Amino acid sequence: KSQKRSRTSFQSSNLLSQMALVRSERRQLKLRLPLPEAAERRPSFPLPLPPSAGFSLSDYTRVSILGRGNGGVVYKVLHRQTGAVFALKLISSSSSANVRVQICREREILRRVAGDSPSIVRCRGVFDLPDGDLAVLMEYMDRGTLDSALTSSGTFSEDLLADVAFQVLNGLKYLHNHNIVHRDIKPANLLVNSNWEVKIADFGVGRIMARTLDPCNSYVGTCAYMSPERFDPDRYGGSYNGYAADI
């Protein structure tokens, strides 16, 4: 029995050593060949944006500022003719090229989902303005972000928390079924309306995958909501979004 245990222990130790060696070689290879993903090196859609048609800022009245960040300002706006309320994100022409690429990536993703899911924010269009600014017209969510809703409402009841979680997971399922990985799920990127409908927004660092199980290896997102594998040099897949949703 002693010899059998010794032989088993030796085999296990040998297997662990081989696994460690393979892992070490993989990491060394990544260090020698730090090639970014093709999809991250260049956008998969044309730049600059095509000329806008049928959109004019003069058709909208700015009611209030909803937020600032990422090179732009988000306004609550009112359509003068119909009275419809929207959220309008204006990106300055002086914003960095990276910000503009993120906006274009968001446009491509929102085009692909095209308002088919009740758990994804609806985008009315991304427009190239005469002065070089970009305008993103979206549906207005009157409770703001889930972050701000939590601050104003206090602790959620179990029923409300379950409903919010269901909607977020339903949205993630829809995105993954369309080969889209969000990569920055957090309360600040989830919008809420007065009916407590929760919708996923801000796809600036999202990615359209060729296939559902294709891996990612770029370091983007918010650290506090990243799953452990996001900090590993090995590639990760879309399943990590579930980790962020759990948090």
Short mmCIF file of C-alpha atoms in Angstrom, two decimals:
data_model
loop_
_atom_site.label_atom_id
_atom_site.label_comp_id
_atom_site.label_asym_id
_atom_site.label_seq_id
_atom_site.Cartn_x
_atom_site.Cartn_y
_atom_site.Cartn_z
CA LYS A 1 0.00 0.00 0.00
CA SER A 2 2.87 2.32 0.85
CA GLN A 3 4.46 1.72 -2.55
CA LYS A 4 1.10 2.31 -4.31
CA ARG A 5 0.57 5.60 -2.46
CA SER A 6 4.12 6.64 -3.27
CA ARG A 7 3.64 5.81 -6.97
CA THR A 8 0.32 7.70 -7.07
CA SER A 9 1.88 10.70 -5.34
CA PHE A 10 4.76 10.68 -7.82
CA GLN A 11 2.37 10.54 -10.79
CA SER A 12 0.29 13.42 -9.41
CA SER A 13 3.40 15.48 -8.75
CA ASN A 14 4.69 14.76 -12.25
CA LEU A 15 1.34 15.77 -13.80
CA LEU A 16 1.28 19.03 -11.84
CA SER A 17 4.84 19.79 -12.94
CA GLN A 18 3.92 19.20 -16.59
CA MET A 19 0.86 21.46 -16.27
CA ALA A 20 2.97 24.20 -14.67
CA LEU A 21 5.52 23.90 -17.48
CA VAL A 22 2.84 24.17 -20.19
CA ARG A 23 1.31 27.20 -18.47
CA SER A 24 4.73 28.84 -18.14
CA GLU A 25 5.46 28.27 -21.84
CA ARG A 26 2.09 29.74 -22.83
CA ARG A 27 2.75 32.88 -20.79
CA GLN A 28 6.27 33.24 -22.18
CA LEU A 29 4.90 32.92 -25.70
CA LYS A 30 2.41 35.72 -25.01
CA LEU A 31 5.24 37.89 -23.72
CA ARG A 32 7.28 37.31 -26.86
CA LEU A 33 4.35 37.83 -29.21
CA PRO A 34 2.07 40.53 -27.73
CA LEU A 35 -0.23 40.67 -30.74
CA PRO A 36 -3.54 42.50 -30.13
CA GLU A 37 -6.76 41.07 -31.46
CA ALA A 38 -7.50 42.06 -35.04
CA ALA A 39 -10.89 43.40 -33.99
CA GLU A 40 -9.18 45.66 -31.42
CA ARG A 41 -6.53 46.94 -33.84
CA ARG A 42 -9.05 48.43 -36.21
CA PRO A 43 -12.83 48.87 -36.28
CA SER A 44 -14.87 46.49 -38.41
CA PHE A 45 -16.99 49.33 -39.78
CA PRO A 46 -16.12 52.38 -41.88
CA LEU A 47 -14.85 55.64 -40.41
CA PRO A 48 -15.79 58.44 -40.40
CA LEU A 49 -19.54 58.18 -39.94
CA PRO A 50 -21.66 58.72 -43.06
CA PRO A 51 -23.36 62.12 -43.45
CA SER A 52 -26.47 62.51 -41.33
CA ALA A 53 -29.88 62.61 -42.94
CA GLY A 54 -33.09 63.87 -41.39
CA PHE A 55 -31.51 64.95 -38.10
CA SER A 56 -31.00 68.48 -36.79
CA LEU A 57 -30.19 69.66 -33.27
CA SER A 58 -32.60 72.54 -33.83
CA ASP A 59 -35.45 69.99 -33.73
CA TYR A 60 -34.71 69.34 -30.04
CA THR A 61 -34.89 71.44 -26.89
CA ARG A 62 -32.32 70.67 -24.21
CA VAL A 63 -34.13 70.26 -20.89
CA SER A 64 -31.33 69.27 -18.51
CA ILE A 65 -27.93 67.59 -18.24
CA LEU A 66 -28.15 63.91 -17.32
CA GLY A 67 -24.44 63.21 -17.06
CA ARG A 68 -20.92 63.83 -18.31
CA GLY A 69 -18.05 61.57 -19.22
CA ASN A 70 -16.15 59.72 -21.93
CA GLY A 71 -15.60 62.89 -23.95
CA GLY A 72 -19.23 64.00 -24.03
CA VAL A 73 -22.33 65.29 -22.28
CA VAL A 74 -25.71 63.53 -22.07
CA TYR A 75 -28.80 65.75 -22.20
CA LYS A 76 -32.48 65.16 -21.63
CA VAL A 77 -34.06 66.60 -24.78
CA LEU A 78 -37.57 67.27 -26.05
CA HIS A 79 -38.53 66.88 -29.70
CA ARG A 80 -40.18 70.19 -30.60
CA GLN A 81 -42.74 68.76 -33.02
CA THR A 82 -43.85 65.55 -31.28
CA GLY A 83 -43.08 66.32 -27.63
CA ALA A 84 -41.24 63.00 -27.32
CA VAL A 85 -38.47 62.86 -24.71
CA PHE A 86 -35.04 61.39 -25.52
CA ALA A 87 -31.52 61.22 -24.14
CA LEU A 88 -28.97 62.90 -26.40
CA LYS A 89 -25.25 62.25 -26.03
CA LEU A 90 -23.04 64.86 -27.70
CA ILE A 91 -19.41 63.92 -28.34
CA SER A 92 -17.12 66.87 -29.02
CA SER A 93 -15.08 66.94 -32.22
CA SER A 94 -12.04 67.56 -29.98
CA SER A 95 -12.49 64.18 -28.27
CA SER A 96 -9.74 61.62 -28.68
CA ALA A 97 -9.78 59.20 -31.59
CA ASN A 98 -10.25 56.38 -29.09
CA VAL A 99 -13.49 57.91 -27.79
CA ARG A 100 -14.84 58.29 -31.31
CA VAL A 101 -13.95 54.69 -32.14
CA GLN A 102 -15.83 53.59 -29.02
CA ILE A 103 -18.90 55.54 -30.14
CA CYS A 104 -18.71 53.92 -33.58
CA ARG A 105 -18.38 50.49 -31.97
CA GLU A 106 -21.44 51.24 -29.83
CA ARG A 107 -23.36 52.28 -32.93
CA GLU A 108 -22.49 49.03 -34.70
CA ILE A 109 -23.61 46.92 -31.74
CA LEU A 110 -26.87 48.84 -31.23
CA ARG A 111 -27.56 48.51 -34.95
CA ARG A 112 -27.17 44.76 -34.69
CA VAL A 113 -29.57 44.40 -31.75
CA ALA A 114 -31.97 46.96 -33.31
CA GLY A 115 -34.31 47.27 -30.32
CA ASP A 116 -35.36 43.61 -30.44
CA SER A 117 -34.80 43.04 -26.72
CA PRO A 118 -36.70 44.85 -23.95
CA SER A 119 -33.51 44.63 -21.86
CA ILE A 120 -31.28 46.61 -24.26
CA VAL A 121 -31.49 50.41 -24.47
CA ARG A 122 -32.87 51.61 -27.80
CA CYS A 123 -30.71 53.84 -29.95
CA ARG A 124 -32.52 56.10 -32.43
CA GLY A 125 -29.35 56.87 -34.33
CA VAL A 126 -25.76 58.14 -34.31
CA PHE A 127 -25.32 61.31 -36.34
CA ASP A 128 -22.35 63.22 -37.70
CA LEU A 129 -22.99 66.95 -37.14
CA PRO A 130 -21.72 69.74 -39.43
CA ASP A 131 -19.27 71.04 -36.79
CA GLY A 132 -17.65 67.62 -36.45
CA ASP A 133 -19.43 66.65 -33.22
CA LEU A 134 -21.20 63.30 -32.89
CA ALA A 135 -24.77 62.97 -31.60
CA VAL A 136 -26.20 59.75 -30.17
CA LEU A 137 -29.99 59.79 -29.75
CA MET A 138 -31.36 57.19 -27.32
CA GLU A 139 -34.53 56.41 -25.43
CA TYR A 140 -34.89 58.32 -22.18
CA MET A 141 -34.82 56.31 -18.94
CA ASP A 142 -36.22 58.60 -16.25
CA ARG A 143 -34.74 56.90 -13.17
CA GLY A 144 -31.24 57.22 -14.57
CA THR A 145 -28.66 54.53 -13.87
CA LEU A 146 -29.18 51.58 -11.56
CA ASP A 147 -26.42 53.13 -9.46
CA SER A 148 -28.36 56.37 -8.95
CA ALA A 149 -31.66 54.48 -8.48
CA LEU A 150 -30.09 52.45 -5.68
CA THR A 151 -28.77 55.63 -4.05
CA SER A 152 -32.16 57.36 -4.16
CA SER A 153 -34.32 54.34 -3.28
CA GLY A 154 -32.09 52.69 -0.70
CA THR A 155 -31.83 48.92 -0.28
CA PHE A 156 -33.90 46.99 -2.82
CA SER A 157 -36.47 44.47 -1.65
CA GLU A 158 -35.80 40.84 -2.52
CA ASP A 159 -38.59 40.86 -5.11
CA LEU A 160 -37.25 43.99 -6.81
CA LEU A 161 -33.69 42.70 -6.71
CA ALA A 162 -34.80 39.42 -8.29
CA ASP A 163 -36.68 41.31 -11.02
CA VAL A 164 -33.67 43.54 -11.75
CA ALA A 165 -31.34 40.52 -11.90
CA PHE A 166 -33.73 38.67 -14.22
CA GLN A 167 -33.85 41.60 -16.65
CA VAL A 168 -30.07 42.03 -16.69
CA LEU A 169 -29.47 38.32 -17.23
CA ASN A 170 -32.13 38.27 -19.94
CA GLY A 171 -30.32 41.11 -21.71
CA LEU A 172 -26.95 39.35 -21.40
CA LYS A 173 -28.46 36.15 -22.80
CA TYR A 174 -29.77 38.10 -25.78
CA LEU A 175 -26.38 39.72 -26.39
CA HIS A 176 -24.49 36.44 -26.14
CA ASN A 177 -26.96 34.80 -28.53
CA HIS A 178 -25.98 37.54 -30.99
CA ASN A 179 -22.24 36.99 -30.36
CA ILE A 180 -21.86 40.29 -28.48
CA VAL A 181 -19.76 40.64 -25.33
CA HIS A 182 -20.41 43.83 -23.32
CA ARG A 183 -17.21 43.69 -21.16
CA ASP A 184 -18.24 46.44 -18.73
CA ILE A 185 -21.43 45.37 -16.93
CA LYS A 186 -21.91 47.49 -13.79
CA PRO A 187 -24.74 49.54 -12.18
CA ALA A 188 -23.58 52.74 -13.92
CA ASN A 189 -24.13 51.08 -17.32
CA LEU A 190 -27.64 49.82 -16.54
CA LEU A 191 -30.50 52.28 -17.10
CA VAL A 192 -33.84 52.25 -15.26
CA ASN A 193 -37.21 53.86 -15.99
CA SER A 194 -40.22 54.64 -13.78
CA ASN A 195 -41.65 51.15 -14.38
CA TRP A 196 -38.42 49.61 -13.09
CA GLU A 197 -37.54 48.31 -16.51
CA VAL A 198 -33.77 47.79 -16.54
CA LYS A 199 -31.82 48.07 -19.79
CA ILE A 200 -28.18 47.47 -20.66
CA ALA A 201 -26.40 50.52 -22.11
CA ASP A 202 -22.94 51.88 -22.95
CA PHE A 203 -21.43 49.42 -25.42
CA GLY A 204 -18.28 51.47 -26.02
CA VAL A 205 -15.94 48.66 -25.01
CA GLY A 206 -18.20 45.86 -26.22
CA ARG A 207 -17.16 43.46 -28.92
CA ILE A 208 -18.90 41.57 -31.70
CA MET A 209 -17.50 38.04 -31.83
CA ALA A 210 -17.26 35.89 -34.94
CA ARG A 211 -18.66 33.02 -32.85
CA THR A 212 -20.24 32.82 -29.40
CA LEU A 213 -17.37 30.85 -27.85
CA ASP A 214 -14.53 32.90 -29.35
CA PRO A 215 -12.20 34.27 -26.65
CA CYS A 216 -11.14 37.85 -25.87
CA ASN A 217 -7.76 38.91 -24.56
CA SER A 218 -7.88 42.71 -24.32
CA TYR A 219 -7.80 44.46 -20.93
CA VAL A 220 -10.90 46.68 -20.81
CA GLY A 221 -13.69 47.27 -18.33
CA THR A 222 -13.97 48.29 -14.68
CA CYS A 223 -11.66 46.46 -12.26
CA ALA A 224 -14.18 46.23 -9.40
CA TYR A 225 -16.53 44.18 -11.62
CA MET A 226 -13.96 42.01 -13.40
CA SER A 227 -13.92 38.27 -12.79
CA PRO A 228 -10.56 36.72 -11.72
CA GLU A 229 -9.78 35.41 -15.21
CA ARG A 230 -9.86 38.97 -16.57
CA PHE A 231 -6.59 39.62 -14.70
CA ASP A 232 -4.93 36.53 -16.13
CA PRO A 233 -2.93 36.76 -19.37
CA ASP A 234 -4.92 33.86 -20.80
CA ARG A 235 -7.99 34.64 -22.86
CA TYR A 236 -11.49 34.93 -21.47
CA GLY A 237 -14.95 34.50 -22.93
CA GLY A 238 -18.34 36.15 -22.57
CA SER A 239 -19.26 34.09 -19.50
CA TYR A 240 -17.42 36.54 -17.26
CA ASN A 241 -20.32 38.99 -17.76
CA GLY A 242 -22.30 36.71 -15.45
CA TYR A 243 -19.74 37.37 -12.71
CA ALA A 244 -20.19 41.13 -13.09
CA ALA A 245 -23.98 40.73 -13.01
CA ASP A 246 -23.73 38.72 -9.77
CA ILE A 247 -21.78 41.55 -8.12
#
